[in-house]
């Protein structure tokens, strides 16, 4: 695949994911000052989507490189955000909200892993 085409696919997927992340975060983050619901939602949805796609690849033994660049590298890369998650955790620590930091971190990590597993499981069930 041409480098330009690969970069364009990543750009389109990443831009779409980033804009969607922005809209979800702006809508859901103000819901709670102690739990960043928008960031949590996009990260968990991204985990679920990557689990679905990866499970489908394993089940069908097929992955179009174009689709992988657009959806996995581009969309999921732009949609999910580890850097914002880390910044939000630092903010909780700086504010002395250690319990909220622990809850947010653990719930995000465990739910993210569960979401990837759910994506794989759905592919296994429909196979």
PDB file of C-alpha atoms in Angstrom:
ATOM      1  CA  UNK A   1       0.000   0.000   0.000  1.00  0.00           C
ATOM      2  CA  UNK A   2       1.246   3.438  -0.805  1.00  0.00           C
ATOM      3  CA  UNK A   3       2.453   5.512   2.105  1.00  0.00           C
ATOM      4  CA  UNK A   4       0.229   8.441   1.106  1.00  0.00           C
ATOM      5  CA  UNK A   5      -2.887   6.249   1.000  1.00  0.00           C
ATOM      6  CA  UNK A   6      -2.053   4.752   4.409  1.00  0.00           C
ATOM      7  CA  UNK A   7      -1.540   8.202   5.921  1.00  0.00           C
ATOM      8  CA  UNK A   8      -4.792   9.460   4.402  1.00  0.00           C
ATOM      9  CA  UNK A   9      -6.752   6.531   5.880  1.00  0.00           C
ATOM     10  CA  UNK A  10      -5.228   7.100   9.314  1.00  0.00           C
ATOM     11  CA  UNK A  11      -5.912  10.837   9.020  1.00  0.00           C
ATOM     12  CA  UNK A  12      -9.569  10.305   8.104  1.00  0.00           C
ATOM     13  CA  UNK A  13     -10.181   7.697  10.801  1.00  0.00           C
ATOM     14  CA  UNK A  14      -8.223   9.644  13.419  1.00  0.00           C
ATOM     15  CA  UNK A  15      -9.963  12.909  12.632  1.00  0.00           C
ATOM     16  CA  UNK A  16     -13.384  11.277  12.855  1.00  0.00           C
ATOM     17  CA  UNK A  17     -12.477   9.572  16.130  1.00  0.00           C
ATOM     18  CA  UNK A  18     -11.028  12.764  17.601  1.00  0.00           C
ATOM     19  CA  UNK A  19     -14.091  14.868  16.758  1.00  0.00           C
ATOM     20  CA  UNK A  20     -16.409  12.216  18.168  1.00  0.00           C
ATOM     21  CA  UNK A  21     -14.274  12.001  21.333  1.00  0.00           C
ATOM     22  CA  UNK A  22     -14.444  15.789  21.695  1.00  0.00           C
ATOM     23  CA  UNK A  23     -18.241  15.825  21.397  1.00  0.00           C
ATOM     24  CA  UNK A  24     -18.747  12.959  23.851  1.00  0.00           C
ATOM     25  CA  UNK A  25     -16.285  14.411  26.373  1.00  0.00           C
ATOM     26  CA  UNK A  26     -17.811  17.895  26.192  1.00  0.00           C
ATOM     27  CA  UNK A  27     -21.237  16.371  26.774  1.00  0.00           C
ATOM     28  CA  UNK A  28     -20.425  13.867  29.530  1.00  0.00           C
ATOM     29  CA  UNK A  29     -17.455  15.262  31.481  1.00  0.00           C
ATOM     30  CA  UNK A  30     -19.509  18.039  33.141  1.00  0.00           C
ATOM     31  CA  UNK A  31     -21.848  15.397  34.620  1.00  0.00           C
ATOM     32  CA  UNK A  32     -19.432  14.760  37.509  1.00  0.00           C
ATOM     33  CA  UNK A  33     -16.464  16.706  38.821  1.00  0.00           C
ATOM     34  CA  UNK A  34     -14.952  13.585  40.400  1.00  0.00           C
ATOM     35  CA  UNK A  35     -15.252  11.098  37.523  1.00  0.00           C
ATOM     36  CA  UNK A  36     -14.457  12.001  33.929  1.00  0.00           C
ATOM     37  CA  UNK A  37     -17.415  10.230  32.345  1.00  0.00           C
ATOM     38  CA  UNK A  38     -16.691  11.442  28.805  1.00  0.00           C
ATOM     39  CA  UNK A  39     -13.114  10.204  28.756  1.00  0.00           C
ATOM     40  CA  UNK A  40     -14.167   6.976  30.455  1.00  0.00           C
ATOM     41  CA  UNK A  41     -16.932   6.428  27.877  1.00  0.00           C
ATOM     42  CA  UNK A  42     -14.731   6.973  24.821  1.00  0.00           C
ATOM     43  CA  UNK A  43     -11.963   4.783  26.200  1.00  0.00           C
ATOM     44  CA  UNK A  44     -14.349   1.927  27.025  1.00  0.00           C
ATOM     45  CA  UNK A  45     -16.176   2.212  23.691  1.00  0.00           C
ATOM     46  CA  UNK A  46     -12.802   2.245  21.928  1.00  0.00           C
ATOM     47  CA  UNK A  47     -11.768  -0.897  23.822  1.00  0.00           C
ATOM     48  CA  UNK A  48     -15.024  -2.579  22.824  1.00  0.00           C
ATOM     49  CA  UNK A  49     -14.631  -1.559  19.167  1.00  0.00           C
ATOM     50  CA  UNK A  50     -11.047  -2.806  18.996  1.00  0.00           C
ATOM     51  CA  UNK A  51     -12.176  -6.060  20.637  1.00  0.00           C
ATOM     52  CA  UNK A  52     -14.943  -6.447  18.056  1.00  0.00           C
ATOM     53  CA  UNK A  53     -12.607  -5.774  15.151  1.00  0.00           C
ATOM     54  CA  UNK A  54      -9.821  -7.992  16.491  1.00  0.00           C
ATOM     55  CA  UNK A  55     -12.277 -10.778  17.298  1.00  0.00           C
ATOM     56  CA  UNK A  56     -13.683 -10.556  13.786  1.00  0.00           C
ATOM     57  CA  UNK A  57     -10.171 -10.748  12.324  1.00  0.00           C
ATOM     58  CA  UNK A  58      -9.398 -13.884  14.339  1.00  0.00           C
ATOM     59  CA  UNK A  59     -12.747 -15.476  13.523  1.00  0.00           C
ATOM     60  CA  UNK A  60     -12.690 -14.739   9.811  1.00  0.00           C
ATOM     61  CA  UNK A  61      -8.913 -15.010   9.426  1.00  0.00           C
ATOM     62  CA  UNK A  62      -9.125 -11.910   7.245  1.00  0.00           C
ATOM     63  CA  UNK A  63      -8.175  -8.299   7.696  1.00  0.00           C
ATOM     64  CA  UNK A  64      -8.068  -5.798   4.941  1.00  0.00           C
ATOM     65  CA  UNK A  65      -5.099  -3.482   5.551  1.00  0.00           C
ATOM     66  CA  UNK A  66      -7.168  -0.508   4.440  1.00  0.00           C
ATOM     67  CA  UNK A  67      -9.856  -1.275   7.020  1.00  0.00           C
ATOM     68  CA  UNK A  68      -7.244  -1.846   9.745  1.00  0.00           C
ATOM     69  CA  UNK A  69      -5.581   1.507   9.096  1.00  0.00           C
ATOM     70  CA  UNK A  70      -8.907   3.340   8.964  1.00  0.00           C
ATOM     71  CA  UNK A  71     -10.609   1.737  11.980  1.00  0.00           C
ATOM     72  CA  UNK A  72      -7.909   0.450  14.339  1.00  0.00           C
ATOM     73  CA  UNK A  73      -4.985   2.812  13.836  1.00  0.00           C
ATOM     74  CA  UNK A  74      -7.024   5.833  12.749  1.00  0.00           C
ATOM     75  CA  UNK A  75     -10.444   5.800  14.402  1.00  0.00           C
ATOM     76  CA  UNK A  76      -9.591   3.969  17.637  1.00  0.00           C
ATOM     77  CA  UNK A  77      -6.291   5.860  17.914  1.00  0.00           C
ATOM     78  CA  UNK A  78      -8.057   9.210  17.555  1.00  0.00           C
ATOM     79  CA  UNK A  79     -11.126   8.236  19.571  1.00  0.00           C
ATOM     80  CA  UNK A  80      -9.445   6.852  22.679  1.00  0.00           C
ATOM     81  CA  UNK A  81      -7.084   8.900  24.794  1.00  0.00           C
ATOM     82  CA  UNK A  82      -4.533   7.640  27.268  1.00  0.00           C
ATOM     83  CA  UNK A  83      -2.882  11.046  27.572  1.00  0.00           C
ATOM     84  CA  UNK A  84      -6.084  12.790  28.682  1.00  0.00           C
ATOM     85  CA  UNK A  85      -6.827   9.906  31.056  1.00  0.00           C
ATOM     86  CA  UNK A  86      -3.362  10.356  32.591  1.00  0.00           C
ATOM     87  CA  UNK A  87      -3.769  14.134  32.877  1.00  0.00           C
ATOM     88  CA  UNK A  88      -7.138  13.723  34.570  1.00  0.00           C
ATOM     89  CA  UNK A  89      -5.620  11.278  37.046  1.00  0.00           C
ATOM     90  CA  UNK A  90      -2.835  13.733  37.828  1.00  0.00           C
ATOM     91  CA  UNK A  91      -5.467  16.409  38.423  1.00  0.00           C
ATOM     92  CA  UNK A  92      -7.261  14.141  40.906  1.00  0.00           C
ATOM     93  CA  UNK A  93      -3.961  13.457  42.718  1.00  0.00           C
ATOM     94  CA  UNK A  94      -3.064  17.170  42.824  1.00  0.00           C
ATOM     95  CA  UNK A  95      -6.488  17.956  44.275  1.00  0.00           C
ATOM     96  CA  UNK A  96      -5.955  15.372  47.002  1.00  0.00           C
ATOM     97  CA  UNK A  97      -8.744  13.165  45.659  1.00  0.00           C
ATOM     98  CA  UNK A  98      -6.868   9.891  46.107  1.00  0.00           C
ATOM     99  CA  UNK A  99     -10.010   7.785  46.464  1.00  0.00           C
ATOM    100  CA  UNK A 100     -11.439   9.209  43.223  1.00  0.00           C
ATOM    101  CA  UNK A 101      -8.064   8.665  41.537  1.00  0.00           C
ATOM    102  CA  UNK A 102      -8.026   4.994  42.573  1.00  0.00           C
ATOM    103  CA  UNK A 103     -11.654   4.447  41.606  1.00  0.00           C
ATOM    104  CA  UNK A 104     -11.282   6.166  38.215  1.00  0.00           C
ATOM    105  CA  UNK A 105      -8.046   4.341  37.406  1.00  0.00           C
ATOM    106  CA  UNK A 106      -9.163   0.874  38.476  1.00  0.00           C
ATOM    107  CA  UNK A 107     -12.649   1.115  37.006  1.00  0.00           C
ATOM    108  CA  UNK A 108     -11.193   2.384  33.704  1.00  0.00           C
ATOM    109  CA  UNK A 109      -8.578  -0.358  33.514  1.00  0.00           C
ATOM    110  CA  UNK A 110     -10.837  -3.242  34.515  1.00  0.00           C
ATOM    111  CA  UNK A 111     -13.791  -2.076  32.421  1.00  0.00           C
ATOM    112  CA  UNK A 112     -11.511  -1.483  29.427  1.00  0.00           C
ATOM    113  CA  UNK A 113     -10.185  -5.036  29.588  1.00  0.00           C
ATOM    114  CA  UNK A 114     -13.727  -6.348  30.038  1.00  0.00           C
ATOM    115  CA  UNK A 115     -14.878  -4.335  27.001  1.00  0.00           C
ATOM    116  CA  UNK A 116     -12.145  -5.833  24.797  1.00  0.00           C
ATOM    117  CA  UNK A 117     -13.101  -9.284  26.071  1.00  0.00           C
ATOM    118  CA  UNK A 118     -16.778  -8.557  25.321  1.00  0.00           C
ATOM    119  CA  UNK A 119     -15.880  -7.631  21.750  1.00  0.00           C
ATOM    120  CA  UNK A 120     -14.018 -10.924  21.344  1.00  0.00           C
ATOM    121  CA  UNK A 121     -16.859 -12.831  23.017  1.00  0.00           C
ATOM    122  CA  UNK A 122     -19.478 -11.388  20.655  1.00  0.00           C
ATOM    123  CA  UNK A 123     -17.439 -12.616  17.708  1.00  0.00           C
ATOM    124  CA  UNK A 124     -17.184 -16.051  19.268  1.00  0.00           C
ATOM    125  CA  UNK A 125     -20.950 -16.220  19.842  1.00  0.00           C
ATOM    126  CA  UNK A 126     -21.890 -15.187  16.307  1.00  0.00           C
ATOM    127  CA  UNK A 127     -19.370 -17.573  14.721  1.00  0.00           C
TER     128      UNK A 127
END
